[in-house]
Amino acid sequence: MTSPQTRLAVFGSTGRTGRKILELAVGRGNQVTALSRRAASLNDMAGKVDVVEGDVTDPAAVDKAVRGSEAVLSALGHVKGSPRDLETTALRNIVASMGKNGVRRLVVLSSSVVADPADKPTVGQSLASWLVKTFRREVHDDSLGKARVVEGSDLDWTLVRASILTNGPPTGRRRVGQMRAGASVRVPRADVAEFMLTCATEGKFVRERPYVSG
């Protein structure tokens, strides 16, 4: 278990969920390093975050961001023009760097297409996963590839699964468990970000795949 004030490396920090993780982490007094393809996109965090300019597909850039951290969080996702295997490649680089630098705690945002043996998905939850598989096949396949990389490591990982992320304010009423009756397919990004940060700093849900819903 790490302490509430932890040296964190954050990937996907300029995305909508990653940005919330970054702001929460800084607000709680953590030392944060963020990797960004465009360092200028984090100018407003100057003096609060150490920014490494580079790409997650570049092992050297990833290693520079991971080095010296106690825990790593990834909220990476696909945007227009992303390589089909973006997340899988990125997590290979992150896992390799963590092994090289002796960092064990890894918390990764994952799609609900990643299943857990304890899941008993409702029709709505199954439909959400089917829609991703059918209309965003590259996201579906990359999510599964990323999960295989993470779960195949010897790290203290957590795959935080969610279906539909919304941009509303945090509710503080998140539900954590498996896909089953009573779990909504929607959840605010702010609640997911807070949960991921708590997992990273308090050592919760190690080697588990919690499903977070509203």
Rosetta silent file (secondary structure, phi, psi, omega in degrees, C-alpha in Angstrom):
SEQUENCE: MTSPQTRLAVFGSTGRTGRKILELAVGRGNQVTALSRRAASLNDMAGKVDVVEGDVTDPAAVDKAVRGSEAVLSALGHVKGSPRDLETTALRNIVASMGKNGVRRLVVLSSSVVADPADKPTVGQSLASWLVKTFRREVHDDSLGKARVVEGSDLDWTLVRASILTNGPPTGRRRVGQMRAGASVRVPRADVAEFMLTCATEGKFVRERPYVSG
SCORE:     score description
SCORE:     0.000 S_00000001
   1 L     0.000  137.974  175.954    0.000    0.000    0.000 S_00000001
   2 L   -95.276  176.784 -178.028    1.201    3.489   -0.812 S_00000001
   3 L   -92.904  164.257  177.722    0.523    6.655    1.168 S_00000001
   4 L   -57.333  -32.547  174.955   -2.177    9.274    0.434 S_00000001
   5 L  -100.979  106.170 -169.253    0.613   11.550   -0.839 S_00000001
   6 L  -127.887  148.901  172.917    2.230    9.469   -3.554 S_00000001
   7 E   -81.706  111.573 -172.724    4.582   10.014   -6.476 S_00000001
   8 E  -113.962  143.962  167.930    2.322    9.248   -9.428 S_00000001
   9 E  -110.865  128.948 -176.963    2.835    8.860  -13.161 S_00000001
  10 E  -120.034  127.439  177.053   -0.320    9.568  -15.171 S_00000001
  11 E  -111.731  143.462 -173.118   -0.866    8.554  -18.788 S_00000001
  12 L    78.395   27.068 -171.280   -3.759    9.922  -20.837 S_00000001
  13 L   -71.229  -16.748  179.301   -3.627   13.036  -18.686 S_00000001
  14 L   -97.759   -1.692  174.443   -5.043   15.377  -21.327 S_00000001
  15 L   -76.918  172.109 -174.078   -8.124   13.232  -21.975 S_00000001
  16 H   -66.598  -36.249  176.578  -11.418   13.962  -20.269 S_00000001
  17 H   -82.479  -42.289 -179.579  -10.989   11.315  -17.561 S_00000001
  18 H   -60.354  -37.013  179.039   -7.227   11.638  -17.277 S_00000001
  19 H   -63.060  -38.376  178.456   -7.493   15.371  -16.722 S_00000001
  20 H   -67.668  -37.680  175.379   -9.781   14.778  -13.754 S_00000001
  21 H   -60.489  -45.687 -178.733   -7.312   12.280  -12.316 S_00000001
  22 H   -58.866  -48.982 -177.583   -4.553   14.852  -12.714 S_00000001
  23 H   -65.122  -41.403  177.800   -6.491   17.607  -10.975 S_00000001
  24 H   -64.565  -43.833 -178.002   -7.591   15.354   -8.122 S_00000001
  25 H   -61.492  -45.165  178.587   -4.091   13.978   -7.623 S_00000001
  26 H   -65.148  -42.360 -179.225   -2.558   17.453   -7.437 S_00000001
  27 H   -61.634  -25.936  179.745   -5.348   18.661   -5.173 S_00000001
  28 L   -94.329    7.440  173.934   -4.572   15.889   -2.705 S_00000001
  29 L    87.267   13.260  178.425   -0.914   16.781   -2.515 S_00000001
  30 L   -77.779  151.684  171.329    0.541   14.037   -4.693 S_00000001
  31 E   -87.233  123.395 -171.012    3.685   14.549   -6.754 S_00000001
  32 E  -124.697  134.313  170.381    2.604   13.978  -10.347 S_00000001
  33 E  -116.488  131.512 -178.877    4.410   13.372  -13.617 S_00000001
  34 E  -123.652  136.863  174.588    2.320   13.397  -16.790 S_00000001
  35 E   -95.787  130.986  179.386    3.270   12.289  -20.282 S_00000001
  36 E  -143.467  140.405  176.692    1.797   14.379  -23.092 S_00000001
  37 L   -65.727  -27.555  179.004    2.453   14.578  -26.812 S_00000001
  38 L  -128.544  101.861 -177.386    2.103   18.363  -26.484 S_00000001
  39 H   -57.806  -30.504 -177.783    3.539   19.748  -23.253 S_00000001
  40 H   -63.970  -21.972 -179.791    1.801   23.072  -23.939 S_00000001
  41 H   -68.744  -11.945  178.320   -1.574   21.397  -23.401 S_00000001
  42 H  -116.486   23.881  179.999   -0.732   21.273  -19.682 S_00000001
  43 H   -58.609  -31.832 -177.994    0.604   24.821  -19.358 S_00000001
  44 H   -71.474  -11.018  178.417   -2.122   25.648  -16.863 S_00000001
  45 H  -102.319   12.092 -179.364   -0.654   22.998  -14.543 S_00000001
  46 L   -56.401  134.052 -179.290    2.831   24.543  -14.597 S_00000001
  47 L    86.339  -12.410  179.935    4.491   24.313  -11.215 S_00000001
  48 L  -110.733  -29.163 -176.456    2.042   21.643  -10.112 S_00000001
  49 E  -130.889  137.159  171.902    2.833   18.789  -12.503 S_00000001
  50 E   -84.179  119.341 -175.835    6.097   17.584  -14.033 S_00000001
  51 E  -105.082  127.777  173.476    5.353   17.214  -17.736 S_00000001
  52 E  -105.688  121.776  178.930    7.269   14.849  -20.006 S_00000001
  53 E   -86.803  125.670 -178.775    6.703   15.575  -23.682 S_00000001
  54 L   167.392 -178.252 -175.350    6.488   12.412  -25.733 S_00000001
  55 L  -114.202  144.064 -178.530    4.336    9.606  -27.040 S_00000001
  56 L   -67.129  -15.589  177.550    3.133    6.504  -25.204 S_00000001
  57 L   -85.057   -2.670  179.113    4.336    4.383  -28.123 S_00000001
  58 L  -100.826  109.071 -178.093    7.907    5.536  -27.421 S_00000001
  59 H   -55.736  -35.481 -178.249    9.502    3.352  -24.706 S_00000001
  60 H   -67.318  -41.172  179.073   12.060    6.042  -23.831 S_00000001
  61 H   -66.573  -42.599  178.072    9.390    8.682  -23.221 S_00000001
  62 H   -61.507  -43.527 -178.872    7.317    6.276  -21.146 S_00000001
  63 H   -63.131  -37.413  179.111   10.362    5.314  -19.098 S_00000001
  64 H   -64.175  -36.606  179.610   11.149    8.949  -18.382 S_00000001
  65 H   -74.447  -37.641 -176.750    7.621    9.464  -17.032 S_00000001
  66 H   -74.451  -35.577 -173.835    7.564    6.266  -14.945 S_00000001
  67 L   -55.000  126.417  177.824   11.009    6.677  -13.398 S_00000001
  68 L    91.209   -5.405 -179.115   10.803    7.732   -9.750 S_00000001
  69 L   -84.964  163.299  175.190    7.088    7.055   -9.349 S_00000001
  70 L  -107.085  -21.159  178.928    5.406    4.859   -6.739 S_00000001
  71 E  -153.138  152.535 -177.777    2.240    4.173   -8.713 S_00000001
  72 E  -125.509  135.482  174.997    1.071    4.527  -12.304 S_00000001
  73 E  -121.843  137.924  177.099   -2.394    5.388  -13.607 S_00000001
  74 E  -125.149  122.766  173.032   -3.526    5.072  -17.209 S_00000001
  75 L  -119.928   33.534 -178.817   -6.653    6.692  -18.602 S_00000001
  76 L   -63.584  147.283  176.484   -5.540    6.295  -22.202 S_00000001
  77 L  -154.572  169.191 -179.217   -8.185    6.083  -24.898 S_00000001
  78 L   -81.155  140.396  169.148   -8.618    6.256  -28.646 S_00000001
  79 L  -127.352  172.450 -178.857   -9.014    9.537  -30.506 S_00000001
  80 L   -57.181  127.072  179.214   -9.339   10.179  -34.219 S_00000001
  81 L    91.119   -0.635  179.374   -6.236    8.911  -35.974 S_00000001
  82 L   -67.017  144.503  171.624   -5.017    6.699  -33.107 S_00000001
  83 L   -58.353  148.243 -177.217   -3.231    3.474  -34.050 S_00000001
  84 L   -61.355  -29.702 -177.334   -5.563    0.482  -33.721 S_00000001
  85 L  -108.761   29.568 -176.294   -3.308   -1.037  -31.042 S_00000001
  86 H   -51.384  -53.931 -174.033   -2.519    2.216  -29.231 S_00000001
  87 H   -70.041  -37.678  178.395   -3.441    1.061  -25.723 S_00000001
  88 H   -62.969  -45.830  178.379   -1.936   -2.394  -26.070 S_00000001
  89 H   -63.308  -44.744 -179.760    1.366   -0.924  -27.247 S_00000001
  90 H   -60.249  -45.662 -178.341    1.298    1.741  -24.554 S_00000001
  91 H   -68.671  -30.952  173.288    0.651   -0.746  -21.766 S_00000001
  92 H   -60.446  -44.693  179.796    3.452   -2.980  -22.993 S_00000001
  93 H   -65.901  -42.043 -179.697    5.775    0.004  -22.677 S_00000001
  94 H   -65.036  -47.245  179.967    4.375    0.996  -19.283 S_00000001
  95 H   -61.348  -42.964  179.463    4.578   -2.522  -17.846 S_00000001
  96 H   -62.745  -42.900 -179.801    8.131   -2.950  -19.127 S_00000001
  97 H   -66.884  -39.301  178.191    9.205    0.371  -17.652 S_00000001
  98 H   -62.261  -40.694  176.832    7.578   -0.383  -14.308 S_00000001
  99 H   -63.348  -41.771 -179.749    9.470   -3.665  -14.143 S_00000001
 100 H   -64.503  -36.692 -174.885   12.713   -1.920  -15.025 S_00000001
 101 H   -99.670    3.574  176.497   12.197    0.786  -12.400 S_00000001
 102 L    71.151   29.383  177.291   10.785   -1.389   -9.612 S_00000001
 103 L   -99.201  129.974 -171.601    7.325    0.221   -9.621 S_00000001
 104 L  -109.505  -27.692 -171.455    4.552   -2.228   -8.763 S_00000001
 105 E   -89.983  122.530 -178.095    1.197   -0.393   -8.513 S_00000001
 106 E  -133.941  124.953  177.844   -0.735    0.020  -11.762 S_00000001
 107 E  -122.630  123.817 -171.776   -4.328    1.234  -12.164 S_00000001
 108 E  -126.215  130.646  173.332   -5.801    1.177  -15.670 S_00000001
 109 E   -75.732  132.261 -174.794   -9.098    2.465  -17.030 S_00000001
 110 E  -133.782  153.422  173.832  -10.734   -0.258  -19.102 S_00000001
 111 E   -74.178  157.753  177.725  -13.810   -0.743  -21.244 S_00000001
 112 L   -73.157   -3.240  175.335  -16.603   -2.999  -20.019 S_00000001
 113 L   -67.624  -18.193  174.300  -15.853   -5.348  -22.926 S_00000001
 114 L   -78.617  120.155 -174.181  -13.296   -6.859  -20.538 S_00000001
 115 L   -92.621  161.053  173.003  -15.211   -9.524  -18.647 S_00000001
 116 L  -127.325  140.666 -178.468  -14.899  -10.857  -15.113 S_00000001
 117 L   -56.037  -25.137 -178.465  -15.904  -14.416  -14.138 S_00000001
 118 L   -85.959   -4.439 -179.678  -18.243  -13.008  -11.472 S_00000001
 119 L   -65.183  142.371  168.659  -20.172  -10.863  -13.974 S_00000001
 120 L  -135.268   71.913 -169.744  -23.870  -11.526  -14.578 S_00000001
 121 L   -62.654  143.845  174.273  -24.534   -8.752  -17.089 S_00000001
 122 L   -78.556  173.863  177.637  -27.997   -7.385  -17.694 S_00000001
 123 H   -59.773  -42.883 -179.805  -29.386   -6.910  -21.193 S_00000001
 124 H   -63.649  -41.644  179.462  -28.398   -3.236  -21.086 S_00000001
 125 H   -67.386  -40.582  177.254  -24.847   -3.976  -19.980 S_00000001
 126 H   -65.021  -38.452  179.195  -24.453   -6.655  -22.650 S_00000001
 127 H   -63.808  -41.213  179.459  -25.830   -4.271  -25.262 S_00000001
 128 H   -59.903  -41.749  179.046  -23.288   -1.592  -24.318 S_00000001
 129 H   -69.510  -38.449  179.582  -20.452   -4.077  -24.853 S_00000001
 130 H   -64.036  -38.970  179.671  -21.989   -5.338  -28.107 S_00000001
 131 H   -62.753  -40.397  177.508  -22.199   -1.809  -29.476 S_00000001
 132 H   -64.468  -45.800 -179.070  -18.491   -1.276  -28.864 S_00000001
 133 H   -61.817  -37.499 -174.758  -17.638   -4.601  -30.500 S_00000001
 134 H   -81.569  -43.362 -172.285  -19.835   -3.868  -33.509 S_00000001
 135 H  -106.626  -14.708  177.238  -19.206   -0.181  -34.162 S_00000001
 136 L  -132.061   60.622 -173.665  -15.805    0.458  -32.513 S_00000001
 137 H   -59.816  -35.367  179.860  -14.043   -2.807  -33.243 S_00000001
 138 H   -64.564  -36.936  177.151  -10.599   -1.256  -32.902 S_00000001
 139 H   -68.136  -43.942  178.294  -11.476   -0.083  -29.376 S_00000001
 140 H   -56.963  -52.895 -176.127  -12.917   -3.512  -28.509 S_00000001
 141 H   -66.854  -37.997 -179.911   -9.854   -5.417  -29.720 S_00000001
 142 H   -69.578  -35.063  177.272   -7.396   -2.959  -28.186 S_00000001
 143 H   -62.488  -43.679  179.336   -9.198   -3.110  -24.833 S_00000001
 144 H   -67.921  -39.377  177.998   -8.858   -6.889  -24.763 S_00000001
 145 H   -63.599  -43.405  177.880   -5.222   -6.693  -25.861 S_00000001
 146 H   -60.118  -44.080 -179.600   -4.443   -4.143  -23.178 S_00000001
 147 H   -61.925  -39.789  178.911   -6.095   -6.307  -20.526 S_00000001
 148 H   -63.107  -39.957  178.340   -4.021   -9.321  -21.555 S_00000001
 149 H   -63.382  -47.660 -178.172   -0.821   -7.293  -21.192 S_00000001
 150 H   -63.499  -49.689 -176.135   -1.806   -5.981  -17.763 S_00000001
 151 H   -71.137  -21.573  177.957   -3.063   -9.284  -16.396 S_00000001
 152 L   -82.934   -5.389  179.024   -0.046  -11.126  -17.781 S_00000001
 153 L   -85.352  168.847  176.400    2.316   -8.967  -15.748 S_00000001
 154 L   -99.733   18.051 -177.622    3.479   -9.646  -12.202 S_00000001
 155 L   -79.738  167.517  173.324    2.465   -6.140  -11.119 S_00000001
 156 E   -88.373   79.679 -172.146   -0.120   -5.144   -8.513 S_00000001
 157 E   -96.233  158.571  169.590   -2.642   -4.126  -11.157 S_00000001
 158 E  -138.806  127.863  173.747   -6.276   -3.048  -11.116 S_00000001
 159 E  -100.576  108.948 -179.225   -8.448   -2.858  -14.245 S_00000001
 160 E   -90.633  110.521 -174.280  -11.173   -0.301  -13.554 S_00000001
 161 E   -97.156  142.217  176.402  -14.042   -1.111  -15.914 S_00000001
 162 E  -150.463  154.484 -179.628  -16.783    1.260  -16.994 S_00000001
 163 L   -94.998  -78.762 -176.606  -19.358    1.341  -19.791 S_00000001
 164 E  -113.044  113.954 -179.378  -20.538    4.867  -20.670 S_00000001
 165 E   -89.377  131.701 -179.371  -18.613    7.756  -19.122 S_00000001
 166 E  -111.679  165.931 -174.281  -20.517   11.020  -18.702 S_00000001
 167 L  -102.805   14.505 -179.760  -19.283   14.560  -18.129 S_00000001
 168 L   -72.675  173.959  179.333  -21.507   15.497  -15.214 S_00000001
 169 L   -69.277  160.327  177.653  -20.290   16.513  -11.757 S_00000001
 170 L   -63.270  144.360  179.961  -19.212   13.827   -9.263 S_00000001
 171 L  -103.543  -25.245 -175.366  -22.079   12.228   -7.390 S_00000001
 172 L    71.018   10.342 -177.096  -20.206   10.403   -4.648 S_00000001
 173 L  -118.739   28.556 -176.961  -22.683    7.576   -5.131 S_00000001
 174 L   -62.580  149.938  176.008  -20.675    5.266   -7.350 S_00000001
 175 E  -110.584  131.707 -178.290  -21.317    1.533   -7.247 S_00000001
 176 E  -123.055  129.130  179.516  -18.310   -0.802   -7.396 S_00000001
 177 E   172.288 -124.183  177.910  -18.543   -4.533   -8.059 S_00000001
 178 L  -119.592  170.833  173.222  -19.408   -6.612  -11.097 S_00000001
 179 L   -75.424  114.349 -179.954  -21.673   -6.195  -14.101 S_00000001
 180 L  -168.865  178.200 -179.113  -25.060   -7.325  -12.834 S_00000001
 181 L   -55.609  138.127  179.894  -28.513   -6.070  -11.938 S_00000001
 182 L    98.376  -13.497  179.288  -28.444   -2.765  -10.080 S_00000001
 183 L  -100.391  120.559  179.321  -25.351   -1.456  -11.859 S_00000001
 184 L   -70.894  158.763  174.872  -26.022    1.376  -14.288 S_00000001
 185 L   -87.957   -6.455 -179.846  -24.250    1.557  -17.645 S_00000001
 186 E  -113.017  145.881  177.610  -23.515    5.244  -17.040 S_00000001
 187 E  -157.102  138.034  177.787  -21.123    6.826  -14.580 S_00000001
 188 E   -65.223  138.784  177.104  -19.569   10.313  -14.292 S_00000001
 189 H   -56.274  -35.712 -178.200  -15.910   10.496  -15.266 S_00000001
 190 H   -61.396  -37.984  178.756  -15.285   12.432  -12.067 S_00000001
 191 H   -70.440  -38.685  178.090  -16.426    9.475   -9.956 S_00000001
 192 H   -65.597  -42.836  179.195  -14.280    7.051  -11.963 S_00000001
 193 H   -60.230  -44.199 -179.599  -11.253    9.324  -11.633 S_00000001
 194 H   -64.075  -40.134  179.124  -11.681    9.551   -7.866 S_00000001
 195 H   -64.859  -43.733  179.687  -12.021    5.774   -7.606 S_00000001
 196 H   -61.811  -42.596  179.879   -8.902    5.164   -9.691 S_00000001
 197 H   -64.653  -40.440  177.852   -6.875    7.569   -7.589 S_00000001
 198 H   -62.808  -42.777  177.488   -8.090    5.935   -4.386 S_00000001
 199 H   -58.961  -43.517 -176.617   -7.125    2.503   -5.731 S_00000001
 200 H   -66.608  -39.424 -173.824   -3.650    3.773   -6.637 S_00000001
 201 H   -93.521  -17.148 -177.514   -2.909    5.448   -3.315 S_00000001
 202 H  -116.030    3.561  174.894   -4.666    3.063   -0.930 S_00000001
 203 L    66.298   35.246 -178.155   -3.861   -0.300   -2.529 S_00000001
 204 L   -94.027  150.225  174.729   -7.478   -1.341   -3.112 S_00000001
 205 L    58.815   42.154  179.374   -8.753   -3.984   -5.572 S_00000001
 206 L   -69.495  130.910 -177.861   -5.317   -5.392   -6.346 S_00000001
 207 L    56.920   40.161  176.767   -5.449   -7.920   -9.223 S_00000001
 208 E  -129.867  167.368 -178.398   -9.177   -7.343   -9.617 S_00000001
 209 L  -123.760   65.031 -178.161  -11.479   -5.952  -12.331 S_00000001
 210 L   -63.555  139.172  176.271  -14.015   -3.760  -10.508 S_00000001
 211 E  -101.141  124.154 -176.688  -16.920   -2.433  -12.582 S_00000001
 212 E  -106.334  131.058 -179.814  -17.806    1.147  -11.675 S_00000001
 213 E  -141.552  168.930 -179.272  -21.285    2.511  -12.306 S_00000001
 214 L   -81.894    0.000    0.000  -23.519    5.337  -11.195 S_00000001
